[in-house]
Tab-separated table of C-alpha atoms in Angstrom:
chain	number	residue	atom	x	y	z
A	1	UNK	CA	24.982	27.182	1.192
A	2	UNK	CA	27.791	24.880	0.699
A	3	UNK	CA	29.550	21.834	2.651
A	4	UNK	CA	31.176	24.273	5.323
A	5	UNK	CA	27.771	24.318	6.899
A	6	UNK	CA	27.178	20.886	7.575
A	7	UNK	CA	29.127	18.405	9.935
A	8	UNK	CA	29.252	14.582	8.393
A	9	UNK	CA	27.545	11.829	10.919
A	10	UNK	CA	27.706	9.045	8.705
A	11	UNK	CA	27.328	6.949	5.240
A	12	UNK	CA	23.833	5.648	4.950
A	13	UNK	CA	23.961	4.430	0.772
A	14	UNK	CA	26.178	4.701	-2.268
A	15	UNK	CA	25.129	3.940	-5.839
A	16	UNK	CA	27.122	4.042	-8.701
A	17	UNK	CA	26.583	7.679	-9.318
A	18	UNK	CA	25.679	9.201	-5.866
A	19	UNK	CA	25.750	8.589	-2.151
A	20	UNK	CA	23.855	9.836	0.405
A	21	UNK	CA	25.093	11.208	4.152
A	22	UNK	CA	23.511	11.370	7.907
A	23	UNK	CA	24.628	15.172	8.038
A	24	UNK	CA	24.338	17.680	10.899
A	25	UNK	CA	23.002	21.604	9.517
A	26	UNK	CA	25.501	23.970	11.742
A	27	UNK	CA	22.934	26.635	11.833
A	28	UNK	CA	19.907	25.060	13.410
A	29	UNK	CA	21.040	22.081	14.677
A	30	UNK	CA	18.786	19.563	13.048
A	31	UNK	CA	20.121	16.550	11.025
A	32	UNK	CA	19.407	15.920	7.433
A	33	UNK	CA	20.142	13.744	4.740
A	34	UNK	CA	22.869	15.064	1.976
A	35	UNK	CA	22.519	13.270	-1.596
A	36	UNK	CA	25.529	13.969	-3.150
A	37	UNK	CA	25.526	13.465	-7.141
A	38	UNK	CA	28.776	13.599	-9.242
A	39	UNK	CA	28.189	14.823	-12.313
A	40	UNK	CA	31.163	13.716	-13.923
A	41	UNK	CA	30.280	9.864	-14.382
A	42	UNK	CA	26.932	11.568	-15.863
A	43	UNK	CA	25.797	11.893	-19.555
A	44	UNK	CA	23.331	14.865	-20.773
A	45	UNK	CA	20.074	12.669	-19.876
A	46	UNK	CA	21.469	11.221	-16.646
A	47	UNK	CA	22.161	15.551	-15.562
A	48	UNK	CA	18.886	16.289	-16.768
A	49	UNK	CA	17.497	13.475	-14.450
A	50	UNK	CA	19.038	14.954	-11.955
A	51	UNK	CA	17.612	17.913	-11.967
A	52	UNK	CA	14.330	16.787	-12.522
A	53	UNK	CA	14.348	14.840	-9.220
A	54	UNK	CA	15.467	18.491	-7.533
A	55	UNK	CA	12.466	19.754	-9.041
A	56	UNK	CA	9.735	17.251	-8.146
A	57	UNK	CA	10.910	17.101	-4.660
A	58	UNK	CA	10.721	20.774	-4.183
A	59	UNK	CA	7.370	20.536	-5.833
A	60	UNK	CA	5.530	18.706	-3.378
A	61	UNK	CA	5.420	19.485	0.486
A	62	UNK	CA	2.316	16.415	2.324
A	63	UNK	CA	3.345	15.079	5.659
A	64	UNK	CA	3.705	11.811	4.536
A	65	UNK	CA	6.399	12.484	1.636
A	66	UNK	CA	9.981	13.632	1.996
A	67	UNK	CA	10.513	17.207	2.454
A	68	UNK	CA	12.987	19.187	0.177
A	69	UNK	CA	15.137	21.641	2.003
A	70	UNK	CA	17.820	23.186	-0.266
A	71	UNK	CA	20.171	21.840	-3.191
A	72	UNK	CA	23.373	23.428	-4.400
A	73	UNK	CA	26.451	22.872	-6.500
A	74	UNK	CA	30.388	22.047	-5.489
A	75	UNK	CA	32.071	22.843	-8.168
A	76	UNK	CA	35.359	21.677	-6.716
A	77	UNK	CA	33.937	18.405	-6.637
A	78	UNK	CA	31.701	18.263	-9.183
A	79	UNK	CA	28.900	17.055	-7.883
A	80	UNK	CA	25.303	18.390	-7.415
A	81	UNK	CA	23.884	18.051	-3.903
A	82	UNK	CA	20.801	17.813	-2.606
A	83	UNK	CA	19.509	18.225	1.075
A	84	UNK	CA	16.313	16.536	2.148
A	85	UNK	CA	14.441	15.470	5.274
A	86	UNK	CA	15.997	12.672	7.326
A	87	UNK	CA	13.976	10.371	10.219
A	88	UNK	CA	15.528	7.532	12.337
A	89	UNK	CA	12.986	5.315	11.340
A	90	UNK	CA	12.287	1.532	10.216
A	91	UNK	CA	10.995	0.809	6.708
A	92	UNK	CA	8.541	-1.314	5.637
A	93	UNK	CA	10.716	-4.176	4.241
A	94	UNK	CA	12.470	-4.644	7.483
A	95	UNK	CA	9.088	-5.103	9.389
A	96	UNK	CA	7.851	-7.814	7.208
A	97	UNK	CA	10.687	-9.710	7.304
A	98	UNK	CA	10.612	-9.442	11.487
A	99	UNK	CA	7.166	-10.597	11.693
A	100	UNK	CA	8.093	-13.296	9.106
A	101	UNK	CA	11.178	-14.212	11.039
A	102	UNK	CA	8.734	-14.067	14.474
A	103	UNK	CA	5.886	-16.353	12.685
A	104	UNK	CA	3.490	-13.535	13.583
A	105	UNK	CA	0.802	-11.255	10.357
A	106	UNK	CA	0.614	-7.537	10.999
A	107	UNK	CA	-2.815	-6.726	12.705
A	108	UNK	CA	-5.142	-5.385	9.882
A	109	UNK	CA	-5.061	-1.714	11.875
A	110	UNK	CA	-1.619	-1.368	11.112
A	111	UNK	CA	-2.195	-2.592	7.385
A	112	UNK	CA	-4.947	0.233	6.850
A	113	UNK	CA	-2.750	2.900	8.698
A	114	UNK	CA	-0.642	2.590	6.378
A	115	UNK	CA	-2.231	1.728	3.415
A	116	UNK	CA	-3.838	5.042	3.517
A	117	UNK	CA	-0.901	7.307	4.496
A	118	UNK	CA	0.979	5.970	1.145
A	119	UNK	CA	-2.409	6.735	-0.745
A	120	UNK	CA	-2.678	10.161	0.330
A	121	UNK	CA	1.167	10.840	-0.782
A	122	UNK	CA	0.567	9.342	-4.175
A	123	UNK	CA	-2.313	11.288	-4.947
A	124	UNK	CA	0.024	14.553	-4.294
A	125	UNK	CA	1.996	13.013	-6.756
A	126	UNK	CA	-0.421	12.343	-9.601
A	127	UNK	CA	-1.586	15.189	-8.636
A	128	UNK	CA	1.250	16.358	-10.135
A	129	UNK	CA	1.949	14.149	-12.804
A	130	UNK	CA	4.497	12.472	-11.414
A	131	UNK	CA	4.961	8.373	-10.653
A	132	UNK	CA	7.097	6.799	-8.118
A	133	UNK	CA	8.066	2.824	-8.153
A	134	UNK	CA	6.496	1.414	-5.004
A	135	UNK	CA	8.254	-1.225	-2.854
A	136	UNK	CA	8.538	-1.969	0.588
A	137	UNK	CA	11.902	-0.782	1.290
A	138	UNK	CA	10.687	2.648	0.245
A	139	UNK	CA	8.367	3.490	3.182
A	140	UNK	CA	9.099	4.974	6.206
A	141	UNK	CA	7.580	3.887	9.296
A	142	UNK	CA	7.418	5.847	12.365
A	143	UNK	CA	7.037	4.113	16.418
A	144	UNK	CA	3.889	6.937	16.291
A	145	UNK	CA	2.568	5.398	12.949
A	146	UNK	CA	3.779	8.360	10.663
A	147	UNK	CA	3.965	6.686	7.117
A	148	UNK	CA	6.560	8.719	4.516
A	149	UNK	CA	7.541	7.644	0.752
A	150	UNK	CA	11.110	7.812	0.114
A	151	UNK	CA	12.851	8.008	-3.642
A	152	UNK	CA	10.947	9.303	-6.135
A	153	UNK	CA	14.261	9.317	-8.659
A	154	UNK	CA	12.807	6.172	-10.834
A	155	UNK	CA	15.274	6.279	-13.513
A	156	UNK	CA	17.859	5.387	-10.420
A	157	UNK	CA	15.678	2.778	-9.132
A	158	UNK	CA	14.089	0.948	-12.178
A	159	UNK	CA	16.185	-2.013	-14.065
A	160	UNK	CA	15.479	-2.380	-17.773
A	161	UNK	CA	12.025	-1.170	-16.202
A	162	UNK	CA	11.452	-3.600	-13.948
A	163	UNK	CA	11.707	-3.149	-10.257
A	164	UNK	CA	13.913	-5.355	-8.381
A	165	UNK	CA	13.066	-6.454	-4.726
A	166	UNK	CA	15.903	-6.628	-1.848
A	167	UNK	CA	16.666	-10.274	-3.483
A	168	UNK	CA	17.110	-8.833	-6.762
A	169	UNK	CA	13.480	-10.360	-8.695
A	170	UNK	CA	10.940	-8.517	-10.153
A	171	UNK	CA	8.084	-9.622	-8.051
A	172	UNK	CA	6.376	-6.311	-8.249
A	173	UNK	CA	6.723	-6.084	-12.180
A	174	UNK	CA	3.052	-4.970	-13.528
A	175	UNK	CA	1.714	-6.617	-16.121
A	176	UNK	CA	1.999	-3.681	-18.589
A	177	UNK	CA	6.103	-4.043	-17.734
A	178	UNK	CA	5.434	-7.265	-19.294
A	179	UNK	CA	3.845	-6.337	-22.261
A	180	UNK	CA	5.953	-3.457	-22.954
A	181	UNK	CA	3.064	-1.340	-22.107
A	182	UNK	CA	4.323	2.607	-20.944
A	183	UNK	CA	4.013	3.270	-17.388
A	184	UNK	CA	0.917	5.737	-15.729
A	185	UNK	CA	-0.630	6.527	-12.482
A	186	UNK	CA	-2.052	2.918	-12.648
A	187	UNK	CA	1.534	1.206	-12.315
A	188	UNK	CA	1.579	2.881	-9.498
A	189	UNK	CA	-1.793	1.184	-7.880
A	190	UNK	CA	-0.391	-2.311	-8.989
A	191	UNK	CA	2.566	-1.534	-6.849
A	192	UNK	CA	0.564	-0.498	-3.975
A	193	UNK	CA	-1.340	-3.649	-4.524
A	194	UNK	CA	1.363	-5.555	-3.935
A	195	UNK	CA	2.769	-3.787	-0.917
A	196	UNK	CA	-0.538	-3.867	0.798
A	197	UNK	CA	-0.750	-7.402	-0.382
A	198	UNK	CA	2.827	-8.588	1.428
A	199	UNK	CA	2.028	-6.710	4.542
A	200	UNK	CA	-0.740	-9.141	5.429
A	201	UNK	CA	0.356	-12.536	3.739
A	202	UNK	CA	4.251	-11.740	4.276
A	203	UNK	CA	5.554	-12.585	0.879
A	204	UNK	CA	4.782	-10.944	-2.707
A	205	UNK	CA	1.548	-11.921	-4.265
A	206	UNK	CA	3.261	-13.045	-7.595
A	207	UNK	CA	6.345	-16.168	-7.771
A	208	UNK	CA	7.810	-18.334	-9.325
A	209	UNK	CA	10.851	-20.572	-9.969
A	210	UNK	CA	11.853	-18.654	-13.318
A	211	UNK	CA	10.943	-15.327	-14.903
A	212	UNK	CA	8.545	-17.730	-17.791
A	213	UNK	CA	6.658	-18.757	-14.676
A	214	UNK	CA	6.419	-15.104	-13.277
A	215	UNK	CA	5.309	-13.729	-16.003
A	216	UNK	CA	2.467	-16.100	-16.469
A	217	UNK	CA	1.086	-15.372	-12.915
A	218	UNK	CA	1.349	-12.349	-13.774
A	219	UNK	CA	-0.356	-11.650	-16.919
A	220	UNK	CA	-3.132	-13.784	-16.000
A	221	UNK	CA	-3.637	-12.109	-12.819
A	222	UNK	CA	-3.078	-15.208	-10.098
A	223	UNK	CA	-2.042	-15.050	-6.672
A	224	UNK	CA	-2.669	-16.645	-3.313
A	225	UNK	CA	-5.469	-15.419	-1.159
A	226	UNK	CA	-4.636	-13.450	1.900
A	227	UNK	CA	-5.023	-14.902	4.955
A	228	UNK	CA	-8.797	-15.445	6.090
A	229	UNK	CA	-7.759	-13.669	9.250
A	230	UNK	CA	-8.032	-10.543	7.353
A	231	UNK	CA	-11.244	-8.645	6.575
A	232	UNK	CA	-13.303	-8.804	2.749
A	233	UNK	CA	-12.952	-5.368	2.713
A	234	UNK	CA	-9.081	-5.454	2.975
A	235	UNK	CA	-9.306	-8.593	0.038
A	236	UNK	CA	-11.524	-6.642	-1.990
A	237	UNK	CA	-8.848	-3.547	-1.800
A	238	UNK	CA	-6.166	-5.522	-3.136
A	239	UNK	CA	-7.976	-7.529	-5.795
A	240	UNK	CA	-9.314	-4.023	-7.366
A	241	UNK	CA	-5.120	-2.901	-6.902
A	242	UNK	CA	-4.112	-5.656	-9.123
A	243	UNK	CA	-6.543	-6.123	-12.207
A	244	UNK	CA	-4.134	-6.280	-14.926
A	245	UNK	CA	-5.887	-4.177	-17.241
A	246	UNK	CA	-4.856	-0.929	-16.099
A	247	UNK	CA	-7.985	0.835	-16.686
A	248	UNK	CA	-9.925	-1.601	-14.274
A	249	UNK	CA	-7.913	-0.020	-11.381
A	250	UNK	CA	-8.876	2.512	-9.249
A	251	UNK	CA	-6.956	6.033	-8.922
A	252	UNK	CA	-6.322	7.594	-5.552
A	253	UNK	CA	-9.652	9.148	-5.657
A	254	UNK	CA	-11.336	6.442	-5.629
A	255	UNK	CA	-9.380	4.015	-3.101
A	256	UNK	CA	-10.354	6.516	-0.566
A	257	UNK	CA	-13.690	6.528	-1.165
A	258	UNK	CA	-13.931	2.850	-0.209
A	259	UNK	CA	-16.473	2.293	2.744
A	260	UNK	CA	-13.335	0.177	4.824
A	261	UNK	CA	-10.947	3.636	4.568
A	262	UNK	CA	-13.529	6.104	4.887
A	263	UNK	CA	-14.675	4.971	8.269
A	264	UNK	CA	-10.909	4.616	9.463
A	265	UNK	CA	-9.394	7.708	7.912
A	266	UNK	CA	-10.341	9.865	11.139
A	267	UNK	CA	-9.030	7.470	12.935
A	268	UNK	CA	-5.486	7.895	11.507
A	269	UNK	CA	-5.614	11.430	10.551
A	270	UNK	CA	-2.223	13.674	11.103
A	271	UNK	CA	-2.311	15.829	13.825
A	272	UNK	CA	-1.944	18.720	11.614
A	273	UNK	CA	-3.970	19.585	8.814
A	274	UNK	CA	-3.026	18.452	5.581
A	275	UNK	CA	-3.050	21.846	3.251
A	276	UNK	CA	-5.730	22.980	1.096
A	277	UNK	CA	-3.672	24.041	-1.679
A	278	UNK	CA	-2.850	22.560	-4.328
A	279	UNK	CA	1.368	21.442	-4.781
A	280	UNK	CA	2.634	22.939	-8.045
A	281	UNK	CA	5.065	21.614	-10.272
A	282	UNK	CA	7.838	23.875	-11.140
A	283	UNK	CA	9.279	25.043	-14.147
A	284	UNK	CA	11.611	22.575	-15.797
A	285	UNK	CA	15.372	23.299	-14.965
A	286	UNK	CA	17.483	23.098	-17.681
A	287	UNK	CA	21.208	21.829	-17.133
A	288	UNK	CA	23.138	24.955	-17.370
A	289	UNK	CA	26.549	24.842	-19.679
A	290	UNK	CA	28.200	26.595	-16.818
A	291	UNK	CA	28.385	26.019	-13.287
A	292	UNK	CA	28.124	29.820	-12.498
A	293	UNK	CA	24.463	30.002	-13.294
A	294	UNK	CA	23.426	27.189	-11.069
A	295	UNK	CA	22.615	28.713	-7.607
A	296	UNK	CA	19.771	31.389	-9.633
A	297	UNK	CA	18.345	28.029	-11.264
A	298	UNK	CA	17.867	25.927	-8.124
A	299	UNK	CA	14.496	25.980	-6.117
A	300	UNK	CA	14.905	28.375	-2.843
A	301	UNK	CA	15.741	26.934	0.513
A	302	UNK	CA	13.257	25.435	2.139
A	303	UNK	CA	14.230	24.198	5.862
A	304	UNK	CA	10.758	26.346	7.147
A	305	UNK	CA	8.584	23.680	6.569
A	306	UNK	CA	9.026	21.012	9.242
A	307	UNK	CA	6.171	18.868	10.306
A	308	UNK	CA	4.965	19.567	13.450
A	309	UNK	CA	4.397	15.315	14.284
A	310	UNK	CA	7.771	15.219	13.121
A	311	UNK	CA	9.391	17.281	15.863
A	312	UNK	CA	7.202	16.118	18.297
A	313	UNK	CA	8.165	12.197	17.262
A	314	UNK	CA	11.835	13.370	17.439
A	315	UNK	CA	12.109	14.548	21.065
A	316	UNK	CA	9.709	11.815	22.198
A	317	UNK	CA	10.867	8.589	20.204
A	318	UNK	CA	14.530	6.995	21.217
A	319	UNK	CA	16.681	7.024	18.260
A	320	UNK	CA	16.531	3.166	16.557
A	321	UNK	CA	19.653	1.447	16.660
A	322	UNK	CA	19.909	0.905	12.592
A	323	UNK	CA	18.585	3.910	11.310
A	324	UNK	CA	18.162	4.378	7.759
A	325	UNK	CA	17.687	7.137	5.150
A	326	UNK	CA	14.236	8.136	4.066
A	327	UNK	CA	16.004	8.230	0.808
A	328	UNK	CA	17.391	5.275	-1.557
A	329	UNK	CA	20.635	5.361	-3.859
A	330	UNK	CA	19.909	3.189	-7.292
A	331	UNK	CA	17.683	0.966	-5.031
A	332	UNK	CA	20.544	-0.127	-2.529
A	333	UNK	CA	20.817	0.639	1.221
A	334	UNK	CA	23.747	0.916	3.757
A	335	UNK	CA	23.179	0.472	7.214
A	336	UNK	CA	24.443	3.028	9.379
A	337	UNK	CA	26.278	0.189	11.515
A	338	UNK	CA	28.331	-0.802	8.854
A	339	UNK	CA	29.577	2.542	8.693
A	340	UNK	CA	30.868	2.534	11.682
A	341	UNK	CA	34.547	3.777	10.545
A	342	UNK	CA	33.193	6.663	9.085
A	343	UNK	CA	31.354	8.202	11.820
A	344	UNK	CA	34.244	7.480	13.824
A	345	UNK	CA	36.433	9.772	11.275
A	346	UNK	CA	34.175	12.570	10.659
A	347	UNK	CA	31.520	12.768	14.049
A	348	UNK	CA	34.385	15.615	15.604
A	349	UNK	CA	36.555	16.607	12.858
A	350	UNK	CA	36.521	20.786	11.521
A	351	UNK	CA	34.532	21.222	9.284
A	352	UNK	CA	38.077	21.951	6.835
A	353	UNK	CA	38.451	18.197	7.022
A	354	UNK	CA	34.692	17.391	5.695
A	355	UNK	CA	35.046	17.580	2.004
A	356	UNK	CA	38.149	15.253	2.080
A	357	UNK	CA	36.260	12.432	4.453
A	358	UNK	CA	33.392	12.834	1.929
A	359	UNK	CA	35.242	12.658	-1.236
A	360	UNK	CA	37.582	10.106	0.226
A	361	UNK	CA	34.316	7.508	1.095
A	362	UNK	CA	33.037	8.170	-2.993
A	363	UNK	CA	36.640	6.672	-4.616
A	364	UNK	CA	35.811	2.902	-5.878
């Protein structure tokens, strides 16, 4: 596989060390999204990194995270890339800021829907022993109600290990960030806890006019109580989400087992099974010293496993007019609109001319 065999649509992000691309796969049709790393601007670590997110993403296969398809090197370029699932869909973020703009809270179905779509992908992952930074602008929402979690690259996400929000504070910081506690499986719940949290009282549970302030909300636990539209059950949820002792929180396991998502979980359940067996992490891949030994290194192609609600959402949904990447670049998002020049430049051109478009858009 190499760039030959994929036709540019569009920018979606750029980061300081990668970008990501709306690309079309020649051979079957389908679009994907094309993370392009350059390994140049990258010390040993930052590689390594690198090639540990290739590895956890080809890892895991549930319906409601992204699905690795293939990864590869250019060495003319320089730069590792990796291909991944990509869905026109809305994330999170943006709907809580339109039904905060509209003056109108998110009706508690919706809430649970996806509550426990994002629980069921982070048990895969803990399953695996691997943590992802929760926010808002990382899930994926469907018009069918299809949830998916989007970067699981934390190192490219997480600031002096705190994560940022859209405005750039850490409301979401857990209060082992602030003691310089390590982060586990339970960071992740206290993220979760404040998702679910900001979906039904459309802001972040924990502010403040300075970071002094933040921090003492959050260390001592205090936040607003939802709205009293909402049920006890969903109250109860997020109050057990954010304990700040770590150990008072409850795993994946646990969260559903509560009586308010058992008796909804049928309701919501994919249309296809969710597999029986269990993901397994592979081997650690070592950054090779030459380029030459990459392609036996990197995890097999993978473009057989396609969800069948995905397909089905794809010929029946009409394609949003700002559609975004399932996957985020250091945290930061492009909108396709604003890359309107570069679809223009590389929607029709031979596929000769790709590498230069693409190379052009990464100079600074």
């Amino acid at each position: 596989m190499s760039l030959k065999d994929f036709q540019l649509l569009s920018k979606l992000g750029e980061g300081a060390y990668s970008s990501v691309y709306r690309v079309k796969r020649l051979e079957d049709g389908y679009e994907y999204a094309l993370k392009k790393v350059k390994l140049q601007n990258l010390n040993d670590k930052e590689k390594q990194n690198a090639m540990n997110e290739v590895r956890l993403l080809a890892s895991v296969k549930h319906p409601n995270i992204i699905c690795y398809k293939e990864a590869f090197i250019d060495i003319q370029s320089n730069s590792l890339y990796i291909v991944m699932e990509f869905a026109n869909r809305n994330d999170l973020y943006q709907k809580i800021v339109n039904s905060k703009k509209n003056n109108k809270q998110l009706d508690e179905q919706s809430i649970w829907n996806i509550f426990i779509q994002i629980v069921r992908a982070l048990k895969a992952l803990h399953e695996l022993k691997s943590y992802i930074e929760i926010q808002n602008a990382n899930v994926f929402l469907s018009q069918n109600g299809d949830v998916k979690l989007g970067d699981m690259n934390v190192s490219k996400v997480v600031k002096k290990g705190l994560l940022y929000t859209q405005t750039g504070t850490p409301f979401y910081a857990r209060s082992e960030v602030w003691k310089d506690q390590p982060y586990d499986q339970k960071s992740d719940i206290w993220s979760l806890g404040c998702v679910i949290y900001e979906m039904a009282a459309l802001k972040p549970p924990f502010q403040a006019e300075d970071m002094q302030g933040l921090y003492k909300r959050v260390i001592r636990g205090y936040y607003p109580r939802i709205p009293q539209q909402y049920t006890q059950g969903l109250t109860n949820a997020i109050r057990q989400m954010l304990q700040v002792q770590p150990n008072l929180r409850p795993n994946c396991d646990k969260l559903l087992q509560y009586p308010s998502i058992l008796k909804r979980q049928d309701e919501i359940l994919q249309l296809e099974q969710i597999s029986n067996e269990p993901n397994t992490l592979l081997l650690t891949i070592k950054f090779p010293k030459s380029y030459h030994y990459f392609t036996s290194m990197l995890p097999k192609a993978c473009y057989d496993f396609v969800n069948r609600r995905q397909i089905k959402s794809l010929h029946s949904q009409q394609v949003s007019p700002n559609p975004r990447s399932i996957i985020s670049v250091n945290g930061n998002y492009e909108d396709v609109t604003s890359q309107k020049s570069i679809h223009k430049q590389c929607v029709n051109k031979p596929q000769k001319e790709f590498k230069m478009i693409l190379d052009q858009h990464q100079k600074v």
